[in-house]
Structure formats: C-alpha cells, structure tokens
Amino acid sequence: MAQFPFTAIVGQPELLLALQLVVVDPMLGGVLIFGDRGTGKSTAVRALAELLPPMNAVRGCPYNCDPADETLRCADGCPRCDGSTASIVAERVPVPVVDLPLGATEDRVVGALDLEAALSRGERVFSPGLLARANRGFLYIDEVNLLPDHLVDLLLDVAASGENVVEREGVSVRHAARFVLIGSGNPEEGELRPQLLDRFGLALEVTTPTDIATRVEVVKRRMAFDRDPRAFLEQFAERDAALTRSLLEARERLATVETHDAVIERAAGLCAALGTDGLRGELTLIRAARAAASLEGLSVVGLDHLRRVAPLALRHRLRRDPLDEVGSGARVERVIGEVFSA
Amino acid sequence: MSPPLQTDGRGPGWDDAALIVRLLACDPFGVGGVVLRGPAGPVRDRLCAWIADALEQGAARVKIPCHVSEDRLLGGIALAETLASGTVVREAGLLSRAHGGIATLAMAERMDATVAAHLCAALDRGELVVEREGGSLSAPCRLGVVALDEGIDDERLPVPLRDRLAFSIDLDGLDARMLDDLPEAGFADELDSRTTEAHAALDDEAIDALVRVAASVGVDSTRAVLLAGRVAAIHAALDGRASVSPEDLEVAARLVIGPRARWIPAPEQDEPEPNDETETETETEREPQPEDEAGCENEQDEDERDDVGPRLDEIVLEAVKSAMPDGVLDALRVGTDRRKGAVDRGRAGAAERSVESGRPAGTLARMPQPGNRLAVLDTLRAAAPWQRLRGGGHGRGLRIYREDFRVRRFVRRKESCVIFAVDASGSAALQRLAEAKGAVEHVLADCYVRRDHVALIAFRGTQASVVLPPTRSLARVRRELSALAGGGTTPLASGIDAALSLADDARKRGRTPLLVVMTDGRGNVTRGGEASVARAREEALESSRRVRGTGIPTLLLDTGPRARPRVRTLADEMNARYLPLPRLDAAGVSRQVQQLARESTCR
C-alpha cells in the first residue's frame, strides 16, 4: 500500500519537527503524540517510514543486526552472533518501522517458543517477536492509551534499556532491541498513566488546523493522493529525497554540534522555572536542541533552538495539577516566554 | 435529483435512507458505513434488509456481537483442528471474513473501545494486521460497517468509530406506518455498474465549499470532509456524471455533515457577506480552552476570501441545516453549548473500563474450571516438547496431559469509584460550594494518579442530577466542576438516592464505590419536589438508612458554617464518617477519602 509522502503533509509543524528530531537523534527517547481524530497522526508516522534510507544489516538476522557494530550482540538465529556461519553477508534493508497493532499479545511482542517447530520437530526454538523486528528502527503504537498497562511498561522498559530479555516457557533469550518508540493516542479514549508520560522523550498535541485555507489544502492533497497515489508520490518524490538527504547529514553532523554553557544554563533555568522533576527533562531538552541545530545545518546550538524544542521536551514533565485551568502546553509557553525575555 | 427511488414521496426520512443504502452499497469501504440509531424493530429490519439486498452478489455479510473476544474478532487458534492434526491450525476472525462486504455490529453502543479500535484500524488501512498467539498475519480487510446503535441518552457508539462512518440514520425519524408501501428489496438491479473504481472528480471549488460548510457548523474532523467528498463523488457517478455538481454536494453535505453539525453558524453567517469579527467573537466565547479535548472546539471560521461570488457553500449549508438533528438548532443557537460539546461523556469512562478490567496477567498451570479461560496457546506450548515421547504430533493428533493445561489469569485490581454528592443549594452558599469544589478537585488529583474513577452528583432546586458519570478524564471533571452553579432549594433525599444508584451501578461493574456526601443537612424539598422541611428531613433520614443498608463506605462532610447535630444524625444513620468541613482544608478532605478507600479495599 502506498504511503502518503511526508513532505506533502500540510500544517502540523510541531509534529513534523518532532519526528525529524528523533530520526536525527534516535536516543532522544521517542515521541508521544496526542490529538484529535483525523489530524494525521498516523499518516505522519507512516510517511516517516518511507523517508528513511536503507541501512546495512547482517543477512538472515531476525534482529537486523549491524555488521559494522561488534558491540551489539543478538541471540539465536543470527548467523553472526550465534556463530553458526563463518561468513557474514551484509545487505541493505529498509529501516524497520514496525506497527504494534492493538490486541497484540505479549508473546508476539517479546517473542516466545516457536510452536510450529516444537510440535513438528520437537525443537526448542525462539521465535522472535516485534521487538526483534523493530531493532534499529521504529516501533509505532497507535492508540497507546488503549494498550494494556503491563505492555506499555514492558515497551518503555525495553526502549530505555535497548535490550529485550525473554524468560518464558523454557526459553531464555536476550537480544538487542534499540528502537525509537512512537506512541499516539486520543486523550478522549482514556489517558496514559501519568507515570509513563515522562518516559517519552518528546510529547506534543496535534489539533485540527483552524484556518480554512489550510484545511482545504489538507483535503485536496488527500483526495489527490487517493485518486492516483503514484502520480501524487511522483510529485513529491524530489522533496522527500531532499529531506532524506538533510536528515542523513544532520545525523552525521550531530556528534560535532557544540553546546555552549549559556545554552545549558538557560535550559537549567527553564526546567527550574517549570519545576520539572529530575534531570531527564534538562538532558532531553539539550539533546533535542542539538538535533534541531544539526537539522538546520548548524554546528552550534543557539538559544532559539532551545526555545523551539522546549515545549516538545518539557510539556509532559510538569506535575499534573487538576486545579490548573490552563493546559500544560500553555504553562510551558508562558514560562518559556518569561525565561527567554529575562 | 438522482435516478428514481422506489421510495419517492414517502417523506425525506425514507428517501434519504434509501439513498444512503444505495450510496453505501456502491462502496462500503469508501464511505465507512452507517449508524442506525434507534430501537430494534421493523424499521431497522427493513433497512438492514435493504442493505443486504443492495450489496454485490457474494459480498460478505458478517455479524459482530458487541462483546466479541479479540480471538474471534482477529482470528486465533482453531482448537479442535489443532488437537486433531497435531500442528497449529489457525482460523480466520470475523474481521477478515467481512472483507469486501459489510460487518453488522449488534448493540454497538455497548461496544468497548478496543473492539472499536480494531474496526477503525481496518477502516483506515483496508487491511488487517494481527500479531498474536504465536503468529503474525496481514490480510486484506476492506469492509463497511453497519452499526446498530440502540443507545439511550449518553450511550453511543464509540466516537472514533462513529467518526469514520459517513452516514447515520435516526430510526425515530422514519415512519413505521409506511413500511407496507415500501419495497422489501430491489436496490440491487439498478446498481449493475459498480462505481467503486469510477468516482467522479471533485474540483477545488467543491472541496472549498465542503470545508467551509463543515467549519461553519463546527465539524472539525478532516475525515468528515473527506467522507462527504467521497459521497458526493459516488452520487455523481451514480447519476452517470463525470464531475461533481452542486446537487451532489448538497446531498453529501446533508447526509454526511448535517448529522455531525454541532452548532449553526452565527446568524450573520446567513447573509451573503459573513461578518468576520462577530463570527470569531462568538466562537471564542464558546470555547473556554484551546485544549478542551472533548469538544475539539478549536473552530475559527476566519473567512479569508470574501470575494467568492454566489457561494457554493451557502447552498450546501442550507442542505446541512435541513439535516441537523432535532433540538440541536435550538440548543446551539443560544451559543452556550456545554452539553453538546460533551456529547460523549458517557463513553470515556466505559472505554477505560474495558482497558482496565481483568487485565491479563500471564497464565497458570492447572485444569480449567468453570469460569476459567483456557490459554490454548500456552497449553499447546507446554505439551509441545513432549509430543515425540508421548507418540503424538505429526498428524497423529496431539497428546495433551493433565499437567499441560494452562488457564488465563486475570488480575483485577480493585478499582475504586469515588462518588461525590454535592449540595449546590442556596443554603450551602456559594462560598461553601467553592470549597467543596476545591475538595473534589484535590481528591481528584489523587484519584487520577491511582487511576480511580470519580463521579459527581449535584443536587439543588427540586432534583439531583449526575453532573459527571464515573470517569477518569481530568479535563471533563474540571470543565463540569467549573460550570457547576449553586443556588435554590435542597433536595437532600434525591441527592442521596442518586448517589446510591450510581454506587450500585459501580458495584455491578466490579468497582468499589465510595460515597462522599457534602451538605449542610438542611434538606427542604421532598423527592416529589414538594417544599416541606419536615417531610424532607424524614425522607433524608430514610435515604440515609438505605446507605447504611448497602454498607458502602461513606464520608459526610458538613459544609455548614458550624458543625450541627442535625448533620451528625444523618451521618449516624448512614453509618458514615462525619467531618465538619470548617476544620478541614481541601488536602485534609483528600486524606480522609484516601484513608476511607484504603480501609474499604482491605475489607
């Protein structure tokens, strides 16, 4: 099925920025997207999959392990890591963007004993799950707020540690599972446990565009795409390719981006003013600002980068105050305004 | 208009219903489907028969019960076949069987959010992706949905699903007496040329008109506009035209956007030249918060192009108005449409319930007993390694022994549901009410962290009303609380009764109810609405004794300026803990509620 091209998405600048940031820096800790119905959350994430250039992987490895990286070890079934084959062949594979469908059972997520092999051959073989498939890529959960809590816990834990440990039905396996977690949901259908909110690196709320011209453009493009996907894709192919290039360059550049003390101080000031708990907020904030700078082709982080990514990195880290009539987004904006004008 | 309908002249209700059936049959997946809202009966049966008849020959027709398990919906392991053959045999779920046809949802208003989400995913993607029970599957799943919604009041089809279905038919609007004159079937013949592939094209002006109209009546969802566009295109194609005409747009707007309308445009909008300022102003008044999720009311109809001549959208708007639900017009004209904005208040709580209740927590090795659910896959996994030894497998059937059996284990965290019955009468005075609100909000913050449910009942004037059914949505509670007004007489007995009935309901749903009654105890109106202090007091005491009878843990907060023995008596009758509010602040109340919750769950 053809995907709507990323660069054809109208409006939603914050959503597009957040997705690009996690591509540039996969260690940012994922994105949580909350928003109304029909605002294009899923469209944007699926479009992202098409943007990413292929990567090198060991052929036949169910965990997509990187032939160049000796430190990452995977488990049974990988020709390199289990030593069953002497020669390792690298191949270009698309970066996995794995959909975690609602109703997925735990055994499919983490992996389990391969029943077919056990029944027909009496062998005890581990059948890798979605976490294995998402290694080095993205794991997308639509309606993350409808996922059973224990699965959300598990996913966040694996996403943070980069390793999936399976101990069930006599299989004992651990394998690398480094992926960017992207969750989306509609707050009307139930909120995410507050304890889980700040485990996501970035968070944002998307809303329907308010001005008519934008809305018309959204509908027009969608209809054009539905009518003739191929022609539509062609129309945006060049822009998509250009974005892919700049994402790659930004990723290369990221390690060399400099962060001056002034920026770090300002970030600390911002977090203090907002009263966010712990250091995670600050670290994510600075990381995101670096990624933003890199995305613009710059090698030094500026205060404006900090300002741009601050709502993304901080709005879900405020302590929820039910007495506060103003949403946390607005609170962040207000404090940012104060801190930056001071 | 379109080609002759067999129903011509039976009134707009039946005409539109027939038209919807035809449009739906042309491209069930494209338009998503239809909600048939109203009680079961001959009218609904006839519509279902029409739909079944209009569908292509051989198209799938699948019924999905509202409490369908995920196994059945998505497919799972076929137990009998698996055991007999010794290899894993899977069976298709209802969703993939509905591919290419229609899935009918019985009692759609009771459907839980998870099932609805699966349907939404299928409608969005046209394919079914399943990752469960040891296998992954991706199968085409282009289906249309016919949702039979028998809900009364708040109970309705889950919003995300409703948003994806182009049409809805209000069965009450159809006259059953006409059934005899209406055809039983007969839609199929005239639909020889399926139009799925050949939708007419929409020009920019048409899209523009649809977007404007949708915006002006408060329809925010982009999806609604897309669906309307698709319906217009199908309508044109049915008529044998290659491009969409204003007439097609009118039909699409009337059938798709009309029923979704949430307000009518400000009167100024009826004039050819809309007045920007007034429009924006009224809008802003209506929306207190940009992040007010439930209402998704970020509508701002800023007309940027006033140069449009005789506007297409005006014609279309008229069509929409004609199709707006009864009563909406009046309610909305006033502009203070809180209730309508929160149409779906009943759902959020219900949806969460399905997520939380009996959360699966692995399996347990033991023989299944009545009430247990067999964990098929885990049982097979346990048996698998031994098959060679036992002489099973490989077409010889599986040998499952007693010790292989696994049953599913569910953890049911005792969820509590705190029910506040707040005296909002004049005697409780506005300032006291503010304090009560503060206390409720404070408790709420704790409940939110513990994922408990909160419900709010207010009593004043002659009756008690459920301001907020049990919910965990912070935004909704906040909104309702701030809107809660005080004043009037004190129907204390009605308030307690209402709280009890909510508590009873909560118990039926497996939650532990807690009651927090906030009053100054000056009941002065009877259940019947009669102003008699003596009778009112008698009734209040009687209701209090009923509280004691249920054994529901209760906290009575005396909101009077001084603690009074009268309220104390009430508390004693209820067997409630009595706390005079004057000595407590919000945090103190919250602590008390927490303590009560702890005690009650330990019992």
Short mmCIF file of C-alpha atoms in Angstrom, two decimals, chain A residues 1 36-39 42 46 99 101-109 112-116 118-124 127 130 133 142-143 145-150 153 168-169 186-195 197 205 207-216 218-220 222-223 226-227 320-328, chain B residues 70 74 86-88 113-114 117-118 125 129-136 159-160 163 201-202 204 207-208 211-212 215 219-223 225-226 229-230 289 291 293-294 296 298-302 304 344 348 351-352 355-356 359-360 377-378 380-381 384-385 387-388 394 398 438 441-442 444-445 448-449 451 472-475 478 482:
data_model
loop_
_atom_site.label_atom_id
_atom_site.label_comp_id
_atom_site.label_asym_id
_atom_site.label_seq_id
_atom_site.Cartn_x
_atom_site.Cartn_y
_atom_site.Cartn_z
CA MET A 1 0.00 0.00 0.00
CA ASP A 36 -7.98 14.76 17.98
CA ARG A 37 -9.36 12.41 15.46
CA GLY A 38 -8.37 12.82 11.88
CA THR A 39 -5.43 15.13 12.45
CA SER A 42 -0.76 8.02 11.82
CA ARG A 46 3.79 6.03 8.33
CA ASP A 99 3.41 -1.26 13.76
CA PRO A 101 -1.29 -3.47 16.33
CA LEU A 102 -3.82 -3.14 19.06
CA GLY A 103 -4.59 -6.50 20.57
CA ALA A 104 -1.06 -7.77 20.08
CA THR A 105 -0.32 -10.40 22.69
CA GLU A 106 2.74 -10.36 24.88
CA ASP A 107 4.25 -13.43 23.23
CA ARG A 108 4.23 -11.70 19.87
CA VAL A 109 5.74 -8.54 21.28
CA ALA A 112 8.26 -16.86 22.50
CA LEU A 113 8.78 -20.53 21.89
CA ASP A 114 8.19 -21.37 18.24
CA LEU A 115 5.19 -23.64 18.47
CA GLU A 116 5.40 -24.99 14.94
CA ALA A 118 8.19 -27.58 18.78
CA LEU A 119 5.20 -29.53 17.53
CA SER A 120 6.54 -30.78 14.25
CA ARG A 121 10.21 -31.29 15.02
CA GLY A 122 10.25 -31.30 18.76
CA GLU A 123 12.79 -28.49 18.77
CA ARG A 124 13.00 -25.70 21.21
CA SER A 127 10.55 -17.20 17.64
CA LEU A 130 8.04 -7.45 17.24
CA ARG A 133 11.90 -6.79 14.24
CA ASP A 142 -1.32 3.79 17.63
CA GLU A 143 -3.78 4.20 20.48
CA ASN A 145 -3.53 4.65 25.74
CA LEU A 146 -5.60 1.58 24.93
CA LEU A 147 -2.68 -0.80 25.26
CA PRO A 148 -2.76 -2.82 28.47
CA ASP A 149 -0.61 -1.17 31.10
CA HIS A 150 1.73 -4.11 31.50
CA ASP A 153 5.53 -0.80 30.94
CA ARG A 168 9.28 -17.78 29.42
CA GLU A 169 8.27 -21.36 28.61
CA ASN A 186 -6.61 10.30 21.65
CA PRO A 187 -6.97 11.55 25.22
CA GLU A 188 -10.73 11.22 24.98
CA GLU A 189 -10.41 7.47 24.97
CA GLY A 190 -8.50 7.31 28.21
CA GLU A 191 -5.38 8.96 29.41
CA LEU A 192 -1.98 7.41 29.65
CA ARG A 193 -0.78 6.65 33.15
CA PRO A 194 0.97 9.77 34.33
CA GLN A 195 3.96 7.73 35.46
CA LEU A 197 4.19 10.14 30.33
CA GLU A 205 -0.62 17.59 21.00
CA THR A 207 -5.09 19.75 16.65
CA THR A 208 -7.08 20.29 13.53
CA PRO A 209 -5.75 23.25 11.59
CA THR A 210 -8.03 26.18 12.19
CA ASP A 211 -7.78 28.25 9.07
CA ILE A 212 -9.88 27.34 6.11
CA ALA A 213 -7.16 27.60 3.50
CA THR A 214 -5.01 25.02 5.30
CA ARG A 215 -7.94 22.70 5.76
CA VAL A 216 -8.86 22.95 2.12
CA VAL A 218 -5.27 19.11 3.50
CA VAL A 219 -8.41 17.72 1.91
CA LYS A 220 -7.27 18.48 -1.62
CA ARG A 222 -5.59 13.71 0.45
CA MET A 223 -8.13 13.40 -2.32
CA ASP A 226 -6.47 8.72 -3.00
CA ARG A 227 -7.30 9.19 -6.64
CA ARG A 320 -0.33 17.48 36.67
CA ASP A 321 -2.36 19.97 38.56
CA PRO A 322 -6.07 19.41 38.28
CA LEU A 323 -6.72 22.84 39.70
CA ASP A 324 -4.92 24.44 36.83
CA GLU A 325 -7.37 25.51 34.21
CA VAL A 326 -4.62 26.23 31.74
CA GLY A 327 -3.21 23.25 29.91
CA SER A 328 0.38 22.23 30.49
CA GLU B 70 -10.33 -10.47 20.36
CA LEU B 74 -8.99 -11.14 14.82
CA GLY B 86 -1.02 -32.11 15.74
CA THR B 87 0.03 -28.91 14.01
CA VAL B 88 -1.16 -25.42 14.65
CA ALA B 113 -13.08 0.78 22.88
CA THR B 114 -10.69 -1.99 21.95
CA ALA B 117 -10.26 0.47 17.64
CA HIS B 118 -9.78 -2.71 15.64
CA ARG B 125 -5.92 0.78 6.31
CA VAL B 129 -2.58 -6.71 10.77
CA VAL B 130 -2.55 -9.15 13.64
CA GLU B 131 0.27 -10.09 15.95
CA ARG B 132 -0.96 -12.58 18.44
CA GLU B 133 -0.76 -16.11 19.67
CA GLY B 134 2.45 -17.04 18.04
CA GLY B 135 1.68 -15.84 14.59
CA SER B 136 1.52 -12.73 12.54
CA VAL B 159 -16.59 8.26 18.91
CA PRO B 160 -13.58 7.20 16.85
CA ASP B 163 -16.20 9.49 13.01
CA ALA B 201 -13.70 14.05 -9.60
CA LEU B 202 -14.16 16.93 -7.18
CA ASP B 204 -11.28 22.76 -5.98
CA ILE B 207 -13.66 20.93 -1.84
CA ASP B 208 -13.54 24.50 -0.71
CA VAL B 211 -14.50 22.52 4.09
CA ARG B 212 -16.16 25.88 4.69
CA ALA B 215 -16.10 24.52 9.61
CA VAL B 219 -17.34 19.87 12.24
CA ASP B 220 -13.62 19.72 12.79
CA SER B 221 -12.71 16.30 11.61
CA THR B 222 -10.91 16.27 8.30
CA ARG B 223 -12.27 12.80 7.90
CA VAL B 225 -14.98 16.30 4.84
CA LEU B 226 -13.16 13.54 3.03
CA GLY B 229 -16.32 14.39 -0.79
CA ARG B 230 -16.34 10.69 -1.49
CA GLN B 289 -9.99 26.33 26.46
CA GLU B 291 -7.02 22.25 24.93
CA GLU B 293 -10.22 17.94 24.18
CA ALA B 294 -13.68 16.54 24.44
CA CYS B 296 -12.34 19.59 19.89
CA ASN B 298 -10.76 24.90 18.01
CA GLU B 299 -13.02 26.13 15.35
CA GLN B 300 -12.38 29.51 13.98
CA ASP B 301 -14.09 30.40 10.87
CA GLU B 302 -11.89 33.14 9.64
CA GLU B 304 -10.09 34.88 4.27
CA ASP B 344 -19.67 11.60 24.57
CA ALA B 348 -14.77 7.80 28.15
CA ALA B 351 -13.82 2.78 27.36
CA GLU B 352 -11.38 2.90 30.17
CA VAL B 355 -8.86 -1.47 29.26
CA GLU B 356 -8.58 -1.95 32.95
CA ARG B 359 -6.11 -7.27 32.88
CA PRO B 360 -4.43 -10.41 31.59
CA LEU B 377 -1.54 -21.48 23.06
CA ASP B 378 0.21 -21.85 26.37
CA LEU B 380 -0.06 -26.33 23.48
CA ARG B 381 3.34 -24.89 24.21
CA ALA B 384 4.71 -29.50 22.54
CA PRO B 385 8.14 -30.62 23.71
CA GLN B 387 4.88 -35.00 21.78
CA ARG B 388 7.59 -37.23 20.39
CA HIS B 394 2.83 -35.31 13.02
CA LEU B 398 -1.72 -34.21 19.99
CA GLY B 438 -11.72 22.61 45.84
CA GLU B 441 -10.51 18.63 42.80
CA HIS B 442 -7.98 17.71 45.37
CA LEU B 444 -9.43 14.02 42.05
CA ALA B 445 -5.73 14.66 41.71
CA TYR B 448 -6.01 10.45 38.89
CA VAL B 449 -2.66 9.18 40.00
CA ARG B 451 -6.38 5.70 38.12
CA ARG B 472 -11.01 9.32 34.80
CA SER B 473 -10.82 12.17 32.38
CA LEU B 474 -9.35 15.09 34.21
CA ALA B 475 -10.36 17.59 31.61
CA ARG B 478 -12.51 20.20 35.57
CA SER B 482 -16.24 24.97 36.93
#
